[in-house]
């Protein structure tokens, strides 16, 4: 039976039950999944330092972009293939599966050769050729909600991947554009129960990009766990003040242990097993 995301289209296959799935030996959608790591892979030292900390504190996977969608074309765009090689080394060293973004369909083979989960960023949520190509791979896809996308649009975007036979899609709420200007984006936590009512796909929350400020990342993380999210993808840096990208919102690696413990407690309070420090 095919797991599909969305109901109204009469041409879509029969809907499967709400199920999680396995990513590199780790279940997603059952217990609470904690994905952590830098916004971008800046260097071998930085990536391995963060990877060591998050692995020790029970993270389920390591995040880090080698191809970055930046608002300015003059900003750092990512280390590309060199960044992917660093991520492979981090996986070998820590055992953590890698979540990394695919920006351009021309990089599909390179990214799929490294990624355990391929992230499709908010700006690419409706890049249908990219989603279709990912649907033809065996890589799980972490699909972020577009900046102005409705939940219907997110679910239909997921359908482009599912339709090709790739049933492993993780949906991610990361904040949307509203009239509010007091923070970068409005984190729409109501998306968690609303999506879960309509799809069996795992739903996670990115608490980093909406606040854009690290002191608001933890409250949003705890709220996401309380709302029933299947996990969190959070940005962590060993030296946030000197981060190349998204430093103000990055949790300092030195604070990650306490953060992970508090998130774990909320996840457990709502009945989810959460990963323990090793
Ligand atoms: C990111 O995860 O670093 C990122 C760029 O996310 P988004 O696509 O949600 O902006
Ligand atoms: Mn980022």
mmCIF file of C-alpha atoms and ligand atoms in Angstrom:
data_model
loop_
_atom_site.group_PDB
_atom_site.id
_atom_site.type_symbol
_atom_site.label_atom_id
_atom_site.label_comp_id
_atom_site.label_asym_id
_atom_site.label_seq_id
_atom_site.Cartn_x
_atom_site.Cartn_y
_atom_site.Cartn_z
ATOM 1 C CA UNK A 1 0.000 0.000 0.000
ATOM 2 C CA UNK A 2 1.403 3.393 -0.950
ATOM 3 C CA UNK A 3 1.757 6.114 1.633
ATOM 4 C CA UNK A 4 0.496 9.317 0.123
ATOM 5 C CA UNK A 5 0.259 12.794 1.451
ATOM 6 C CA UNK A 6 -2.963 14.304 0.352
ATOM 7 C CA UNK A 7 -6.541 13.303 -0.219
ATOM 8 C CA UNK A 8 -8.637 15.272 -2.732
ATOM 9 C CA UNK A 9 -7.018 14.285 -6.062
ATOM 10 C CA UNK A 10 -9.043 11.318 -7.369
ATOM 11 C CA UNK A 11 -6.023 10.148 -9.393
ATOM 12 C CA UNK A 12 -3.824 9.552 -6.398
ATOM 13 C CA UNK A 13 -3.239 6.021 -5.102
ATOM 14 C CA UNK A 14 -4.941 4.567 -2.071
ATOM 15 C CA UNK A 15 -3.835 6.134 1.205
ATOM 16 C CA UNK A 16 -1.696 4.038 3.501
ATOM 17 C CA UNK A 17 -1.758 4.008 7.289
ATOM 18 C CA UNK A 18 0.168 6.523 9.373
ATOM 19 C CA UNK A 19 3.605 4.999 9.544
ATOM 20 C CA UNK A 20 7.142 6.020 10.175
ATOM 21 C CA UNK A 21 10.086 4.601 8.294
ATOM 22 C CA UNK A 22 13.686 3.769 8.674
ATOM 23 C CA UNK A 23 16.546 6.128 7.771
ATOM 24 C CA UNK A 24 19.944 4.449 7.845
ATOM 25 C CA UNK A 25 18.790 2.147 10.628
ATOM 26 C CA UNK A 26 17.040 4.856 12.635
ATOM 27 C CA UNK A 27 13.251 5.056 12.856
ATOM 28 C CA UNK A 28 11.617 8.339 11.903
ATOM 29 C CA UNK A 29 8.025 8.930 12.925
ATOM 30 C CA UNK A 30 7.984 6.657 15.984
ATOM 31 C CA UNK A 31 10.252 8.122 18.640
ATOM 32 C CA UNK A 32 11.416 11.742 18.586
ATOM 33 C CA UNK A 33 14.085 12.516 15.972
ATOM 34 C CA UNK A 34 16.653 15.179 16.856
ATOM 35 C CA UNK A 35 18.576 16.429 13.826
ATOM 36 C CA UNK A 36 21.297 18.934 14.678
ATOM 37 C CA UNK A 37 24.313 20.548 13.087
ATOM 38 C CA UNK A 38 25.608 23.702 11.471
ATOM 39 C CA UNK A 39 23.666 25.712 8.930
ATOM 40 C CA UNK A 40 26.500 25.189 6.500
ATOM 41 C CA UNK A 41 29.657 23.137 6.295
ATOM 42 C CA UNK A 42 32.366 25.782 6.683
ATOM 43 C CA UNK A 43 35.416 23.658 7.311
ATOM 44 C CA UNK A 44 36.457 20.177 8.355
ATOM 45 C CA UNK A 45 37.314 21.361 11.886
ATOM 46 C CA UNK A 46 34.017 23.181 12.429
ATOM 47 C CA UNK A 47 31.878 20.344 11.104
ATOM 48 C CA UNK A 48 33.653 17.597 13.031
ATOM 49 C CA UNK A 49 33.606 19.666 16.246
ATOM 50 C CA UNK A 50 29.838 20.142 16.026
ATOM 51 C CA UNK A 51 29.279 16.545 14.903
ATOM 52 C CA UNK A 52 31.166 15.194 17.924
ATOM 53 C CA UNK A 53 29.084 17.246 20.350
ATOM 54 C CA UNK A 54 25.672 16.483 18.886
ATOM 55 C CA UNK A 55 26.511 12.784 18.495
ATOM 56 C CA UNK A 56 27.551 12.552 22.149
ATOM 57 C CA UNK A 57 24.308 14.194 23.258
ATOM 58 C CA UNK A 58 22.087 11.745 21.421
ATOM 59 C CA UNK A 59 21.295 13.530 18.150
ATOM 60 C CA UNK A 60 19.668 11.178 15.669
ATOM 61 C CA UNK A 61 21.255 12.737 12.572
ATOM 62 C CA UNK A 62 23.715 15.463 11.551
ATOM 63 C CA UNK A 63 22.581 18.379 9.403
ATOM 64 C CA UNK A 64 24.801 20.667 7.335
ATOM 65 C CA UNK A 65 24.478 22.322 3.943
ATOM 66 C CA UNK A 66 27.126 22.006 1.259
ATOM 67 C CA UNK A 67 24.928 23.873 -1.229
ATOM 68 C CA UNK A 68 23.267 26.911 0.339
ATOM 69 C CA UNK A 69 20.289 28.887 -0.944
ATOM 70 C CA UNK A 70 21.351 32.434 -0.005
ATOM 71 C CA UNK A 71 19.246 35.569 -0.411
ATOM 72 C CA UNK A 72 22.270 37.411 -1.783
ATOM 73 C CA UNK A 73 24.310 35.961 -4.640
ATOM 74 C CA UNK A 74 27.358 37.612 -3.042
ATOM 75 C CA UNK A 75 27.027 35.589 0.194
ATOM 76 C CA UNK A 76 28.841 32.300 0.794
ATOM 77 C CA UNK A 77 27.157 29.658 -1.361
ATOM 78 C CA UNK A 78 28.542 26.519 0.295
ATOM 79 C CA UNK A 79 31.610 24.343 -0.189
ATOM 80 C CA UNK A 80 29.889 22.061 -2.689
ATOM 81 C CA UNK A 81 31.604 18.715 -3.259
ATOM 82 C CA UNK A 82 34.297 19.549 -0.731
ATOM 83 C CA UNK A 83 31.549 20.044 1.852
ATOM 84 C CA UNK A 84 29.992 16.706 0.959
ATOM 85 C CA UNK A 85 33.350 14.991 1.551
ATOM 86 C CA UNK A 86 33.528 16.597 5.009
ATOM 87 C CA UNK A 87 30.037 15.342 5.795
ATOM 88 C CA UNK A 88 31.043 11.808 4.780
ATOM 89 C CA UNK A 89 33.982 12.017 7.150
ATOM 90 C CA UNK A 90 31.669 13.235 9.937
ATOM 91 C CA UNK A 91 29.383 10.257 9.341
ATOM 92 C CA UNK A 92 32.282 7.797 9.433
ATOM 93 C CA UNK A 93 33.529 9.328 12.649
ATOM 94 C CA UNK A 94 30.229 9.628 14.538
ATOM 95 C CA UNK A 95 27.926 7.114 12.850
ATOM 96 C CA UNK A 96 25.301 9.846 12.410
ATOM 97 C CA UNK A 97 23.261 9.786 9.188
ATOM 98 C CA UNK A 98 23.674 12.961 7.126
ATOM 99 C CA UNK A 99 20.936 15.448 6.193
ATOM 100 C CA UNK A 100 22.077 17.853 3.486
ATOM 101 C CA UNK A 101 20.359 20.071 0.959
ATOM 102 C CA UNK A 102 20.004 19.521 -2.780
ATOM 103 C CA UNK A 103 19.594 22.882 -4.463
ATOM 104 C CA UNK A 104 19.969 22.031 -8.127
ATOM 105 C CA UNK A 105 18.975 18.897 -9.989
ATOM 106 C CA UNK A 106 22.411 18.922 -11.669
ATOM 107 C CA UNK A 107 23.940 18.010 -8.288
ATOM 108 C CA UNK A 108 21.534 15.135 -7.660
ATOM 109 C CA UNK A 109 24.033 12.288 -8.032
ATOM 110 C CA UNK A 110 26.700 13.959 -5.903
ATOM 111 C CA UNK A 111 24.270 14.847 -3.121
ATOM 112 C CA UNK A 112 22.542 11.451 -3.165
ATOM 113 C CA UNK A 113 25.913 9.717 -2.943
ATOM 114 C CA UNK A 114 26.489 11.429 0.430
ATOM 115 C CA UNK A 115 23.080 12.220 1.922
ATOM 116 C CA UNK A 116 21.157 9.751 4.039
ATOM 117 C CA UNK A 117 18.325 12.287 3.836
ATOM 118 C CA UNK A 118 18.115 14.883 1.074
ATOM 119 C CA UNK A 119 16.797 18.241 2.241
ATOM 120 C CA UNK A 120 14.696 20.278 -0.155
ATOM 121 C CA UNK A 121 14.763 23.828 1.152
ATOM 122 C CA UNK A 122 11.852 26.203 1.517
ATOM 123 C CA UNK A 123 12.801 28.042 -1.672
ATOM 124 C CA UNK A 124 12.649 24.832 -3.681
ATOM 125 C CA UNK A 125 9.466 23.372 -2.233
ATOM 126 C CA UNK A 126 7.661 23.856 -5.521
ATOM 127 C CA UNK A 127 10.562 22.919 -7.791
ATOM 128 C CA UNK A 128 8.586 20.075 -9.305
ATOM 129 C CA UNK A 129 11.316 18.687 -11.616
ATOM 130 C CA UNK A 130 13.646 18.471 -8.582
ATOM 131 C CA UNK A 131 10.966 16.690 -6.540
ATOM 132 C CA UNK A 132 10.190 14.298 -9.382
ATOM 133 C CA UNK A 133 13.860 13.366 -9.777
ATOM 134 C CA UNK A 134 14.155 12.786 -6.020
ATOM 135 C CA UNK A 135 11.084 10.599 -6.233
ATOM 136 C CA UNK A 136 13.058 8.325 -8.546
ATOM 137 C CA UNK A 137 15.882 7.888 -6.040
ATOM 138 C CA UNK A 138 15.997 5.720 -2.935
ATOM 139 C CA UNK A 139 16.941 8.657 -0.684
ATOM 140 C CA UNK A 140 14.512 9.862 1.997
ATOM 141 C CA UNK A 141 13.512 13.494 1.404
ATOM 142 C CA UNK A 142 13.137 16.199 4.056
ATOM 143 C CA UNK A 143 10.753 18.662 2.440
ATOM 144 C CA UNK A 144 10.599 22.116 3.983
ATOM 145 C CA UNK A 145 7.503 24.234 3.736
ATOM 146 C CA UNK A 146 7.833 27.130 1.296
ATOM 147 C CA UNK A 147 7.983 30.659 2.666
ATOM 148 C CA UNK A 148 4.423 31.381 1.565
ATOM 149 C CA UNK A 149 3.109 27.869 0.996
ATOM 150 C CA UNK A 150 -0.167 26.599 2.347
ATOM 151 C CA UNK A 151 -0.342 23.137 3.877
ATOM 152 C CA UNK A 152 -2.206 21.944 0.776
ATOM 153 C CA UNK A 153 0.682 23.120 -1.365
ATOM 154 C CA UNK A 154 3.198 21.398 0.913
ATOM 155 C CA UNK A 155 1.255 18.149 0.742
ATOM 156 C CA UNK A 156 0.936 18.331 -3.014
ATOM 157 C CA UNK A 157 4.676 19.008 -3.319
ATOM 158 C CA UNK A 158 5.319 15.866 -1.250
ATOM 159 C CA UNK A 159 3.056 14.031 -3.635
ATOM 160 C CA UNK A 160 5.506 14.700 -6.489
ATOM 161 C CA UNK A 161 8.083 12.586 -4.628
ATOM 162 C CA UNK A 162 5.649 9.890 -3.496
ATOM 163 C CA UNK A 163 4.145 9.533 -6.957
ATOM 164 C CA UNK A 164 7.473 8.344 -8.376
ATOM 165 C CA UNK A 165 7.643 5.543 -5.814
ATOM 166 C CA UNK A 166 9.788 7.143 -3.118
ATOM 167 C CA UNK A 167 7.650 6.833 0.002
ATOM 168 C CA UNK A 168 10.109 8.267 2.493
ATOM 169 C CA UNK A 169 9.210 11.949 2.805
ATOM 170 C CA UNK A 170 9.551 13.959 6.015
ATOM 171 C CA UNK A 171 7.561 17.206 6.115
ATOM 172 C CA UNK A 172 9.110 20.193 7.874
ATOM 173 C CA UNK A 173 7.472 23.358 9.214
ATOM 174 C CA UNK A 174 10.117 26.112 9.255
ATOM 175 C CA UNK A 175 8.115 29.325 9.483
ATOM 176 C CA UNK A 176 6.135 31.293 6.935
ATOM 177 C CA UNK A 177 5.852 34.911 5.809
ATOM 178 C CA UNK A 178 3.141 36.850 7.559
ATOM 179 C CA UNK A 179 2.548 40.527 8.286
ATOM 180 C CA UNK A 180 4.639 40.126 11.477
ATOM 181 C CA UNK A 181 8.071 41.732 11.304
ATOM 182 C CA UNK A 182 9.246 41.186 14.896
ATOM 183 C CA UNK A 183 11.057 38.008 13.837
ATOM 184 C CA UNK A 184 12.189 36.497 10.545
ATOM 185 C CA UNK A 185 9.224 34.176 9.978
ATOM 186 C CA UNK A 186 6.108 33.081 11.846
ATOM 187 C CA UNK A 187 6.576 29.514 13.062
ATOM 188 C CA UNK A 188 3.246 27.860 12.362
ATOM 189 C CA UNK A 189 3.121 25.134 14.987
ATOM 190 C CA UNK A 190 -0.517 24.456 14.264
ATOM 191 C CA UNK A 191 0.813 22.903 11.058
ATOM 192 C CA UNK A 192 1.942 19.912 13.140
ATOM 193 C CA UNK A 193 -1.462 18.601 14.248
ATOM 194 C CA UNK A 194 -3.090 19.864 11.040
ATOM 195 C CA UNK A 195 -0.660 17.918 8.835
ATOM 196 C CA UNK A 196 -0.792 14.852 11.040
ATOM 197 C CA UNK A 197 -4.531 14.743 10.659
ATOM 198 C CA UNK A 198 -4.134 14.468 6.902
ATOM 199 C CA UNK A 199 -1.021 12.413 6.276
ATOM 200 C CA UNK A 200 0.910 9.517 7.721
ATOM 201 C CA UNK A 201 4.201 11.166 6.784
ATOM 202 C CA UNK A 202 6.451 12.234 9.673
ATOM 203 C CA UNK A 203 6.227 15.953 10.502
ATOM 204 C CA UNK A 204 9.193 17.754 12.029
ATOM 205 C CA UNK A 205 9.875 21.388 12.962
ATOM 206 C CA UNK A 206 12.846 23.646 12.257
ATOM 207 C CA UNK A 207 12.891 26.011 15.278
ATOM 208 C CA UNK A 208 15.971 27.950 14.060
ATOM 209 C CA UNK A 209 15.020 29.878 10.943
ATOM 210 C CA UNK A 210 11.816 31.576 12.117
ATOM 211 C CA UNK A 211 13.240 33.218 15.256
ATOM 212 C CA UNK A 212 16.588 34.070 13.687
ATOM 213 C CA UNK A 213 17.709 34.534 17.313
ATOM 214 C CA UNK A 214 19.102 31.786 19.477
ATOM 215 C CA UNK A 215 17.240 32.732 22.679
ATOM 216 C CA UNK A 216 13.933 31.991 20.935
ATOM 217 C CA UNK A 217 15.056 28.673 19.493
ATOM 218 C CA UNK A 218 14.613 26.643 22.665
ATOM 219 C CA UNK A 219 11.070 27.812 23.506
ATOM 220 C CA UNK A 220 10.000 27.001 19.929
ATOM 221 C CA UNK A 221 11.702 23.609 20.177
ATOM 222 C CA UNK A 222 9.887 22.734 23.391
ATOM 223 C CA UNK A 223 6.608 23.929 21.898
ATOM 224 C CA UNK A 224 7.196 21.822 18.778
ATOM 225 C CA UNK A 225 7.802 18.734 20.877
ATOM 226 C CA UNK A 226 4.694 19.488 22.943
ATOM 227 C CA UNK A 227 2.648 19.937 19.765
ATOM 228 C CA UNK A 228 3.428 16.368 18.760
ATOM 229 C CA UNK A 229 6.167 16.899 16.180
ATOM 230 C CA UNK A 230 8.065 13.779 15.182
ATOM 231 C CA UNK A 231 11.318 15.660 15.579
ATOM 232 C CA UNK A 232 13.324 18.835 15.269
ATOM 233 C CA UNK A 233 16.040 20.011 12.902
ATOM 234 C CA UNK A 234 18.095 22.625 14.726
ATOM 235 C CA UNK A 235 21.210 24.657 13.926
ATOM 236 C CA UNK A 236 24.241 24.284 16.209
ATOM 237 C CA UNK A 237 27.694 25.866 15.837
ATOM 238 C CA UNK A 238 30.938 25.537 17.767
ATOM 239 C CA UNK A 239 31.627 29.290 17.396
ATOM 240 C CA UNK A 240 28.311 30.991 16.489
ATOM 241 C CA UNK A 241 29.699 34.518 16.653
ATOM 242 C CA UNK A 242 32.019 33.712 13.775
ATOM 243 C CA UNK A 243 29.658 31.506 11.787
ATOM 244 C CA UNK A 244 29.636 32.096 8.046
ATOM 245 C CA UNK A 245 25.882 31.637 7.855
ATOM 246 C CA UNK A 246 22.957 31.973 10.307
ATOM 247 C CA UNK A 247 25.214 32.504 13.353
ATOM 248 C CA UNK A 248 22.717 34.598 15.389
ATOM 249 C CA UNK A 249 20.250 31.717 15.511
ATOM 250 C CA UNK A 250 22.776 28.913 16.036
ATOM 251 C CA UNK A 251 22.826 27.208 19.437
ATOM 252 C CA UNK A 252 26.363 27.169 20.833
ATOM 253 C CA UNK A 253 27.654 23.596 20.833
ATOM 254 C CA UNK A 254 28.578 24.071 24.489
ATOM 255 C CA UNK A 255 24.878 24.557 25.337
ATOM 256 C CA UNK A 256 23.599 21.621 23.291
ATOM 257 C CA UNK A 257 23.619 19.013 26.068
ATOM 258 C CA UNK A 258 21.240 21.007 28.277
ATOM 259 C CA UNK A 259 19.051 21.921 25.332
ATOM 260 C CA UNK A 260 18.758 18.308 24.161
ATOM 261 C CA UNK A 261 17.888 17.163 27.669
ATOM 262 C CA UNK A 262 15.073 19.729 28.003
ATOM 263 C CA UNK A 263 13.667 18.846 24.568
ATOM 264 C CA UNK A 264 13.855 15.161 25.474
ATOM 265 C CA UNK A 265 11.856 15.764 28.657
ATOM 266 C CA UNK A 266 9.024 17.471 26.774
ATOM 267 C CA UNK A 267 9.007 14.802 24.053
ATOM 268 C CA UNK A 268 8.796 12.112 26.711
ATOM 269 C CA UNK A 269 6.027 14.005 28.510
ATOM 270 C CA UNK A 270 3.888 13.677 25.380
ATOM 271 C CA UNK A 271 4.696 10.002 25.019
ATOM 272 C CA UNK A 272 7.622 9.981 22.597
ATOM 273 C CA UNK A 273 10.825 8.091 23.187
ATOM 274 C CA UNK A 274 13.699 10.481 22.600
ATOM 275 C CA UNK A 275 17.345 9.683 21.890
ATOM 276 C CA UNK A 276 19.609 9.582 24.945
ATOM 277 C CA UNK A 277 23.204 10.801 25.243
ATOM 278 C CA UNK A 278 25.684 8.045 24.428
HETATM 279 C C1 LIG B 1 18.619 25.681 6.124
HETATM 280 O O1 LIG B 1 18.133 24.639 6.585
HETATM 281 O O2 LIG B 1 19.747 26.114 6.436
HETATM 282 C C2 LIG B 1 17.777 26.485 5.224
HETATM 283 C C3 LIG B 1 18.302 27.303 4.318
HETATM 284 O O3 LIG B 1 16.476 26.303 5.445
HETATM 285 P P1 LIG B 1 15.186 26.913 4.693
HETATM 286 O O4 LIG B 1 15.186 26.303 3.319
HETATM 287 O O5 LIG B 1 14.053 26.445 5.539
HETATM 288 O O6 LIG B 1 15.342 28.410 4.667
HETATM 289 MN MN1 LIG B 2 20.393 28.044 8.022
#
